[in-house]
Coordinates of C-alpha atoms in Angstrom, one line a residue:
M1 CA -25.6 -32.3 7.8
P2 CA -23.1 -32.3 10.8
A3 CA -20.3 -29.8 10.9
T4 CA -17.0 -30.9 9.3
P5 CA -14.1 -30.7 11.8
F6 CA -10.7 -29.1 10.9
D7 CA -7.6 -28.3 12.9
A8 CA -7.6 -24.8 11.6
I9 CA -9.9 -22.7 9.5
I10 CA -8.7 -19.6 7.7
I11 CA -11.2 -17.0 6.3
G12 CA -9.7 -15.1 3.4
S13 CA -6.8 -16.0 1.0
G14 CA -4.8 -12.9 1.3
Q15 CA -1.1 -12.4 2.0
A16 CA -1.4 -13.8 5.5
G17 CA -4.0 -16.5 4.9
N18 CA -2.4 -18.3 2.0
P19 CA 1.1 -18.9 3.4
L20 CA -0.4 -19.7 6.9
A21 CA -2.6 -22.4 5.2
T22 CA 0.5 -23.9 3.5
A23 CA 2.6 -23.8 6.7
L24 CA 0.0 -25.4 8.8
A25 CA -0.8 -28.0 6.2
G26 CA 2.8 -28.8 5.8
A27 CA 3.0 -29.3 9.5
G28 CA 0.2 -32.0 9.2
R29 CA -2.7 -29.9 10.2
K30 CA -6.0 -30.3 8.5
V31 CA -6.9 -26.8 7.1
A32 CA -10.0 -25.3 5.7
L33 CA -9.4 -22.1 3.6
I34 CA -12.5 -20.0 2.8
E35 CA -12.5 -17.4 0.1
E36 CA -15.6 -15.4 -1.0
N37 CA -14.1 -13.5 -3.9
R38 CA -10.8 -14.1 -5.8
L39 CA -7.9 -16.2 -4.5
G40 CA -4.9 -14.1 -3.7
G41 CA -6.6 -11.3 -1.7
S42 CA -6.4 -7.6 -2.5
C43 CA -2.7 -7.4 -3.3
I44 CA -2.9 -9.7 -6.3
N45 CA -6.3 -8.8 -7.5
Y46 CA -6.9 -5.1 -7.0
G47 CA -4.0 -3.7 -5.0
C48 CA -0.3 -3.9 -5.4
S49 CA 0.1 -6.2 -8.4
P50 CA -2.4 -4.7 -10.8
T51 CA -1.7 -1.1 -9.9
K52 CA 2.2 -1.5 -10.2
T53 CA 1.6 -3.3 -13.5
L54 CA -0.3 -0.4 -15.0
I55 CA 2.2 2.1 -13.4
A56 CA 4.9 0.3 -15.4
T57 CA 3.0 1.0 -18.6
A58 CA 2.7 4.7 -17.6
D59 CA 6.4 4.9 -16.8
R60 CA 7.5 3.4 -20.1
L61 CA 5.2 6.0 -21.9
H62 CA 6.9 8.8 -19.9
Q63 CA 10.4 7.5 -20.7
L64 CA 9.5 7.5 -24.4
R65 CA 8.1 11.0 -24.3
T66 CA 11.1 12.4 -22.5
A67 CA 13.8 10.5 -24.3
A68 CA 14.9 13.6 -26.3
Q69 CA 16.2 15.0 -22.9
V70 CA 19.0 12.5 -23.0
A71 CA 20.1 13.1 -26.6
A72 CA 17.6 11.1 -28.6
P73 CA 16.1 13.8 -30.8
E74 CA 14.6 11.3 -33.1
T75 CA 12.0 10.5 -30.5
A76 CA 10.8 14.1 -30.1
N77 CA 7.6 13.1 -31.9
A78 CA 7.0 10.7 -29.1
A79 CA 5.8 13.6 -26.8
D80 CA 2.3 13.1 -28.2
L81 CA 2.1 9.3 -27.4
R82 CA -1.1 8.3 -25.7
V83 CA -1.9 5.0 -24.0
D84 CA -3.9 2.2 -25.6
L85 CA -5.7 1.6 -22.3
G86 CA -7.4 -1.4 -23.4
A87 CA -4.2 -3.1 -24.3
A88 CA -2.6 -2.0 -21.0
V89 CA -5.5 -3.4 -19.0
A90 CA -5.3 -6.7 -21.0
R91 CA -1.6 -7.0 -20.1
K92 CA -2.4 -6.3 -16.5
D93 CA -5.1 -9.0 -16.6
R94 CA -2.7 -11.5 -18.0
V95 CA -0.1 -10.9 -15.3
I96 CA -2.8 -11.1 -12.6
A97 CA -4.4 -14.2 -14.0
A98 CA -1.0 -16.0 -14.0
M99 CA -0.5 -15.0 -10.3
R100 CA -3.9 -16.1 -9.3
D101 CA -3.6 -19.4 -11.1
G102 CA -0.3 -20.0 -9.3
V103 CA -2.1 -19.4 -5.9
R104 CA -4.8 -21.8 -6.9
A105 CA -2.4 -24.5 -8.0
N106 CA -0.3 -24.2 -4.7
L107 CA -3.4 -24.5 -2.6
T108 CA -5.3 -27.2 -4.4
K109 CA -2.7 -29.3 -6.1
K110 CA 0.4 -29.2 -3.9
Q111 CA -1.3 -29.3 -0.4
P112 CA -3.5 -32.4 0.3
N113 CA -4.2 -31.1 3.8
I114 CA -5.9 -28.0 2.5
T115 CA -9.6 -28.0 1.5
L116 CA -10.7 -24.9 -0.3
F117 CA -14.2 -23.6 0.2
E118 CA -15.4 -20.8 -2.2
G119 CA -18.2 -18.8 -0.5
H120 CA -19.1 -16.5 2.4
A121 CA -18.3 -17.5 5.9
A122 CA -20.1 -16.3 9.0
F123 CA -19.6 -17.4 12.7
M124 CA -22.2 -19.4 14.4
G125 CA -20.2 -19.6 17.6
P126 CA -16.6 -19.0 18.8
H127 CA -15.3 -21.9 16.8
A128 CA -18.1 -22.8 14.3
L129 CA -18.7 -21.4 11.0
H130 CA -21.5 -21.5 8.4
V131 CA -20.2 -21.3 4.7
A132 CA -22.7 -20.2 2.0
L133 CA -21.0 -21.8 -1.0
A134 CA -20.8 -20.2 -4.5
T135 CA -22.5 -23.3 -5.8
G136 CA -25.7 -22.5 -3.8
R137 CA -25.1 -25.2 -1.2
S138 CA -23.8 -24.6 2.3
Q139 CA -21.4 -26.2 4.7
D140 CA -20.8 -26.0 8.5
L141 CA -17.3 -26.1 9.7
T142 CA -15.7 -26.3 13.2
A143 CA -12.0 -25.8 14.4
P144 CA -10.2 -24.9 17.5
L145 CA -8.2 -22.4 15.6
I146 CA -9.7 -19.8 13.4
F147 CA -7.9 -17.0 11.5
I148 CA -9.7 -14.0 10.0
N149 CA -7.9 -12.5 7.1
T150 CA -10.9 -10.8 5.2
G151 CA -9.1 -7.4 4.6
T152 CA -10.9 -4.2 3.7
R153 CA -12.8 -2.4 0.9
A154 CA -13.0 1.1 -0.2
A155 CA -14.6 3.5 2.4
I156 CA -17.2 5.8 0.6
P157 CA -17.6 9.2 2.3
D158 CA -21.0 10.7 3.0
V159 CA -21.3 13.2 0.2
A160 CA -24.7 14.2 -1.2
G161 CA -25.3 12.7 -4.6
L162 CA -22.2 10.5 -4.5
A163 CA -24.3 7.3 -4.8
D164 CA -26.1 8.5 -7.8
V165 CA -23.3 9.7 -10.2
G166 CA -21.5 6.4 -10.9
Y167 CA -18.2 7.1 -9.2
L168 CA -15.3 4.7 -9.5
S169 CA -13.5 2.7 -6.9
T170 CA -9.8 1.9 -7.4
T171 CA -10.9 -1.7 -8.3
Q172 CA -13.2 -0.3 -11.0
L173 CA -10.7 2.2 -12.3
L174 CA -8.1 -0.7 -12.8
D175 CA -10.5 -2.3 -15.4
L176 CA -11.4 0.9 -17.2
K177 CA -10.9 0.5 -21.0
E178 CA -11.5 4.0 -22.1
L179 CA -9.2 6.8 -21.1
P180 CA -11.0 9.5 -18.9
E181 CA -10.9 13.0 -20.4
H182 CA -10.7 14.6 -17.0
L183 CA -10.3 12.4 -13.8
I184 CA -11.1 13.9 -10.6
I185 CA -9.7 12.0 -7.6
L186 CA -11.3 12.5 -4.2
G187 CA -8.5 11.8 -1.7
G188 CA -4.9 12.8 -1.7
G189 CA -3.4 9.7 0.1
Y190 CA -1.0 7.1 -1.2
I191 CA -3.4 5.4 -3.4
G192 CA -4.8 8.6 -5.0
L193 CA -1.4 10.0 -5.8
E194 CA -0.3 6.8 -7.5
F195 CA -3.3 6.9 -9.7
S196 CA -3.0 10.6 -10.3
Q197 CA 0.4 10.3 -12.0
M198 CA -0.6 7.0 -13.8
F199 CA -3.6 8.6 -15.5
R200 CA -1.8 11.8 -16.2
R201 CA 0.9 10.0 -18.0
F202 CA -1.8 7.9 -19.8
G203 CA -3.1 11.3 -21.1
S204 CA -5.9 12.4 -18.9
R205 CA -6.3 15.6 -17.2
V206 CA -6.2 14.9 -13.4
T207 CA -7.3 16.9 -10.5
V208 CA -6.8 15.7 -6.8
V209 CA -9.2 17.0 -4.2
E210 CA -7.9 16.7 -0.7
S211 CA -9.7 17.7 2.5
G212 CA -6.6 18.4 4.5
P213 CA -4.0 21.2 4.2
Q214 CA -1.4 18.8 2.6
L215 CA -1.0 15.5 0.8
L216 CA -0.1 12.4 2.7
E217 CA -1.1 13.6 6.2
R218 CA 1.3 11.2 7.9
E219 CA 4.4 12.5 6.2
D220 CA 6.7 15.6 7.0
D221 CA 5.7 18.8 5.2
D222 CA 8.9 19.0 3.1
V223 CA 8.2 15.5 1.8
C224 CA 4.6 16.4 0.8
R225 CA 5.7 19.5 -0.9
G226 CA 8.4 17.8 -2.8
L227 CA 6.0 15.1 -4.1
Q228 CA 3.4 17.6 -4.9
D229 CA 5.9 19.8 -6.8
A230 CA 7.1 16.6 -8.9
L231 CA 3.4 15.7 -9.8
G232 CA 2.4 19.2 -10.4
A233 CA 5.3 19.6 -12.9
E234 CA 3.7 16.9 -14.9
G235 CA 0.3 18.6 -14.9
V236 CA -1.5 17.0 -12.0
E237 CA -3.7 19.6 -10.5
F238 CA -4.3 19.8 -6.7
V239 CA -7.1 21.4 -4.6
L240 CA -6.3 21.3 -0.9
N241 CA -8.3 22.2 2.2
A242 CA -11.3 21.2 0.1
R243 CA -14.3 19.4 1.8
A244 CA -16.6 17.8 -0.8
H245 CA -20.2 18.2 0.0
S246 CA -22.1 17.4 -3.1
V247 CA -21.7 15.5 -6.4
S248 CA -23.9 15.6 -9.5
R249 CA -24.0 14.4 -13.1
S250 CA -25.4 16.4 -16.0
P251 CA -27.5 14.8 -18.8
S252 CA -24.3 14.9 -21.0
G253 CA -22.4 12.9 -18.4
T254 CA -20.2 15.6 -16.9
I255 CA -19.6 15.1 -13.2
T256 CA -19.5 18.2 -10.9
L257 CA -17.9 18.0 -7.5
S258 CA -18.7 20.9 -5.2
A259 CA -16.4 21.6 -2.3
T260 CA -15.9 24.2 0.4
T261 CA -12.4 25.7 0.5
P262 CA -10.9 28.5 2.7
T263 CA -11.2 30.8 -0.4
G264 CA -14.8 29.9 -1.0
E265 CA -16.9 27.4 -3.0
R266 CA -15.2 25.4 -5.7
R267 CA -16.9 23.4 -8.5
L268 CA -14.8 20.9 -10.3
R269 CA -16.1 19.3 -13.5
G270 CA -14.8 16.2 -15.0
S271 CA -15.5 13.1 -17.0
H272 CA -14.9 10.5 -14.2
L273 CA -14.6 10.5 -10.4
L274 CA -12.3 8.2 -8.3
V275 CA -13.1 7.9 -4.7
A276 CA -9.8 7.2 -2.8
T277 CA -10.7 8.3 0.7
G278 CA -9.5 5.3 2.7
R279 CA -10.7 1.8 3.5
T280 CA -13.2 0.1 5.8
P281 CA -12.9 -3.5 7.2
N282 CA -14.7 -6.5 5.9
S283 CA -15.9 -7.5 9.3
D284 CA -19.6 -6.4 9.3
K285 CA -20.9 -9.7 7.6
L286 CA -18.8 -12.2 9.5
G287 CA -21.3 -12.7 12.4
L288 CA -18.7 -11.7 15.0
G289 CA -21.3 -11.2 17.6
F290 CA -22.1 -15.0 17.6
A291 CA -18.4 -15.6 18.3
G292 CA -18.0 -12.8 20.9
V293 CA -15.2 -11.3 19.0
K294 CA -14.6 -7.5 19.7
T295 CA -14.0 -4.7 17.3
D296 CA -13.4 -1.0 17.6
E297 CA -15.7 1.7 16.5
K298 CA -14.6 1.5 13.0
G299 CA -15.1 -2.3 12.8
Y300 CA -11.6 -3.4 13.0
I301 CA -11.0 -6.6 15.0
L302 CA -9.1 -5.9 18.1
V303 CA -6.0 -8.1 18.8
N304 CA -3.2 -8.4 21.3
N305 CA 0.5 -8.2 20.4
N306 CA 0.3 -11.9 19.2
L307 CA -2.7 -11.2 16.9
L308 CA -5.0 -13.1 19.1
T309 CA -8.6 -11.7 19.6
N310 CA -10.4 -11.7 22.9
V311 CA -11.7 -15.2 22.0
K312 CA -9.3 -18.0 22.6
G313 CA -8.1 -19.6 19.5
V314 CA -9.4 -16.9 17.1
Y315 CA -6.9 -14.6 15.5
A316 CA -7.1 -11.7 13.1
L317 CA -4.4 -11.2 10.4
G318 CA -3.7 -8.3 7.9
D319 CA -5.7 -5.3 7.3
I320 CA -8.7 -6.5 9.3
H321 CA -7.1 -5.5 12.5
P322 CA -6.1 -1.9 13.5
G323 CA -2.8 -0.5 12.2
P324 CA -1.0 0.3 9.0
Q325 CA -2.3 -1.6 6.1
F326 CA 0.5 -2.9 4.0
T327 CA 0.9 -6.3 2.1
H328 CA 4.3 -6.9 3.7
L329 CA 3.0 -6.4 7.2
A330 CA 0.1 -8.9 6.5
Y331 CA 2.8 -11.4 5.4
D332 CA 4.7 -10.7 8.6
D333 CA 1.4 -11.4 10.5
Y334 CA 1.5 -14.9 9.1
R335 CA 5.1 -15.2 10.3
V336 CA 4.3 -14.1 13.8
V337 CA 1.5 -16.7 14.1
R338 CA 3.5 -19.4 12.3
D339 CA 6.5 -19.0 14.6
A340 CA 4.3 -19.0 17.7
L341 CA 2.2 -22.1 16.7
L342 CA 4.7 -24.2 14.9
H343 CA 8.1 -23.2 16.2
G344 CA 7.5 -22.1 19.8
R345 CA 8.8 -18.6 19.2
K346 CA 6.7 -15.6 20.3
R347 CA 7.2 -12.2 18.7
S348 CA 5.2 -9.2 19.1
A349 CA 3.4 -7.9 16.1
R350 CA 3.7 -4.3 17.3
E351 CA 7.6 -4.4 17.8
R352 CA 8.6 -4.5 14.2
P353 CA 9.9 -2.1 11.6
L354 CA 7.5 -0.4 9.2
P355 CA 9.0 0.1 5.8
Y356 CA 6.8 1.3 3.0
C357 CA 6.9 2.9 -0.4
V358 CA 4.7 5.1 -2.6
F359 CA 5.2 4.1 -6.2
T360 CA 5.1 7.5 -7.8
D361 CA 7.9 8.9 -9.9
P362 CA 10.0 9.9 -8.0
P363 CA 9.0 7.3 -5.5
M364 CA 8.9 7.9 -1.8
A365 CA 10.1 5.4 0.8
R366 CA 9.9 5.4 4.7
I367 CA 11.5 3.5 7.4
G368 CA 11.4 4.3 11.2
L369 CA 10.7 7.7 12.5
D370 CA 10.3 11.0 10.6
E371 CA 10.8 14.5 12.1
G372 CA 7.3 14.9 13.2
Q373 CA 7.3 11.6 15.1
A374 CA 10.6 12.2 16.8
Q375 CA 9.4 15.5 18.0
E376 CA 6.2 14.0 19.2
Q377 CA 8.3 11.4 21.2
K378 CA 10.5 14.2 22.5
L379 CA 13.6 12.2 21.2
P380 CA 16.8 14.2 20.7
Y381 CA 17.8 13.8 17.0
R382 CA 19.9 15.2 14.2
V383 CA 18.7 15.3 10.6
A384 CA 20.9 14.9 7.5
T385 CA 19.4 16.1 4.2
M386 CA 20.8 15.6 0.8
P387 CA 19.4 16.7 -2.7
V388 CA 19.2 13.6 -5.0
R389 CA 20.8 15.8 -7.8
T390 CA 24.2 15.6 -5.9
I391 CA 24.4 11.9 -6.4
G392 CA 26.6 10.8 -9.3
R393 CA 24.0 8.3 -10.5
A394 CA 21.4 11.1 -10.7
Q395 CA 23.7 13.2 -12.9
H396 CA 24.4 10.3 -15.2
T397 CA 20.7 9.4 -15.7
S398 CA 19.1 12.9 -15.4
Y399 CA 16.8 11.6 -12.6
T400 CA 17.6 14.4 -10.3
Q401 CA 14.2 15.1 -8.5
G402 CA 13.9 14.6 -4.7
F403 CA 16.0 14.4 -1.6
W404 CA 17.0 12.0 1.2
K405 CA 16.5 12.7 4.8
V406 CA 17.9 10.5 7.5
L407 CA 17.5 11.0 11.3
V408 CA 20.1 9.8 13.9
G409 CA 19.8 9.7 17.7
K410 CA 22.2 11.0 20.3
D411 CA 24.0 7.7 20.2
D412 CA 24.6 8.2 16.4
R413 CA 22.5 5.2 15.6
L414 CA 19.8 5.6 12.8
L415 CA 16.2 6.5 13.9
G416 CA 14.6 6.5 10.5
A417 CA 14.7 7.8 7.0
T418 CA 12.5 9.4 4.4
L419 CA 13.6 9.0 0.8
L420 CA 12.1 10.9 -2.2
G421 CA 14.0 9.9 -5.3
P422 CA 14.9 7.1 -7.8
E423 CA 15.1 3.6 -6.4
A424 CA 14.0 5.0 -2.9
G425 CA 12.6 1.7 -1.8
E426 CA 15.8 -0.1 -2.6
I427 CA 18.0 2.3 -0.7
M428 CA 15.4 2.3 2.2
A429 CA 16.1 -1.5 2.4
V430 CA 19.9 -0.8 3.0
I431 CA 19.0 1.7 5.7
E432 CA 16.5 -0.8 7.3
V433 CA 19.3 -3.5 7.5
A434 CA 21.7 -1.0 9.1
M435 CA 18.9 -0.2 11.6
A436 CA 18.4 -3.8 12.4
G437 CA 22.1 -4.2 13.0
R438 CA 22.1 -1.1 15.2
L439 CA 24.9 0.5 13.1
T440 CA 26.0 4.1 13.7
Y441 CA 25.7 6.5 10.9
Q442 CA 29.5 6.5 10.8
Q443 CA 29.7 2.8 10.2
L444 CA 27.2 3.1 7.3
Q445 CA 28.8 6.1 5.9
E446 CA 32.3 4.2 5.8
M447 CA 31.0 1.2 3.9
I448 CA 32.2 0.5 0.4
F449 CA 29.4 0.8 -2.1
A450 CA 29.9 -0.1 -5.8
H451 CA 30.4 2.9 -8.1
P452 CA 28.4 4.3 -9.6
T453 CA 25.2 3.3 -7.8
W454 CA 22.4 5.1 -5.9
A455 CA 23.4 3.5 -2.7
E456 CA 26.9 5.3 -3.1
G457 CA 24.9 8.4 -2.0
L458 CA 24.9 7.0 1.6
N459 CA 28.6 7.9 1.7
N460 CA 27.7 11.6 1.5
V461 CA 24.1 12.0 3.1
F462 CA 25.6 12.3 6.6
R463 CA 28.2 14.9 5.9
D464 CA 26.2 17.7 7.3
L465 CA 25.9 15.9 10.6
K466 CA 29.6 16.5 11.2
K467 CA 28.9 20.2 11.1
G468 CA 26.2 19.9 13.7
G469 CA 23.1 19.1 11.6
K470 CA 19.9 19.9 13.4

């Protein structure tokens, strides 16, 4: 059967692929969208949406358990509440199914110019693909424009015995129906920390094992300490500077993780093991060699500032190319390509802000530079730090953990901020807008914020800068 021609082919229906398919189809292009697994990509199916849905369940439980702290003594017996994990997962599944159904309806019912192929795609040449369909049949496709949006999967470390013990990936943990008695989490990054607090609040004992000297290796030391202290106060245990070298499971089902630490050998025993040690790109089965598409040593597809690979007409979007892996950046990849192809406006994918959040309690949010980065770049800066407990809204609500830290340059404009505290992501958005408008800290400080709100704290955070700061 001859290959079917299209104007554009998109491999992967993630946060860049889906809106790009819609935009190109709306502009009259004939688009093929290929998805091997579930429509919606990682964010909807096993990333942001299911994780945050379950975190919401854990947060509600925590609020009930701690209600007596704000003069609700009749809830004192709620301290022993435990989650019905099966019910929580069922709710998560309903939320995700509705989102996935919405994606399918948008792609198949509202866009006549989009043809959906469910199966695995591999290159046969620079602009030719072979699709092994889920039905057992196959289809060859061609197009002058091809967009790779296949994302990543869990990276599994080389630890003796790991493959034999029945470890869990984050995807599998999201579907677990029975509560772990003791969950060991290998990896102290953003994902591991969110799961650690979630399952601690569900009622599990939780131990986080991290190979480095601190959690969240890309953050400033004081931020890592603050978050570790907050999670530790809820009972999450941490073992740092621990390099796991073997894992085993006893006949009774107990998992033993052995790790080397500066103080000697540690053996940690638990009922379940989550591996959260990073991600690896889904590029190894795409047949990139037949297209001549280049990757780095880890398999990430190399792109230029406009997300174009070394092959004309072939782009890589989202987590499949090197760089930070966030849903909102993948969506912006779509906008970069859309504007270039449909609107004649070119914008570099490297010259853009990088906001992100960690959805712990208290949450952490970052935009722009932190102190470590400012020092690496040898930029002169001053830093303003304010404890969250000094904000009026914190005193009203008793959510007093954390601090705000904002950096300003020698021209008094904002360089970046790291916020650890309630509504951190929302306050970060205010700072991001101020940075985009190139406001000085004095202009932000003198704005009128409604009272009493968290944002009102921005009137106070810069006060120590007037005293010289740092």
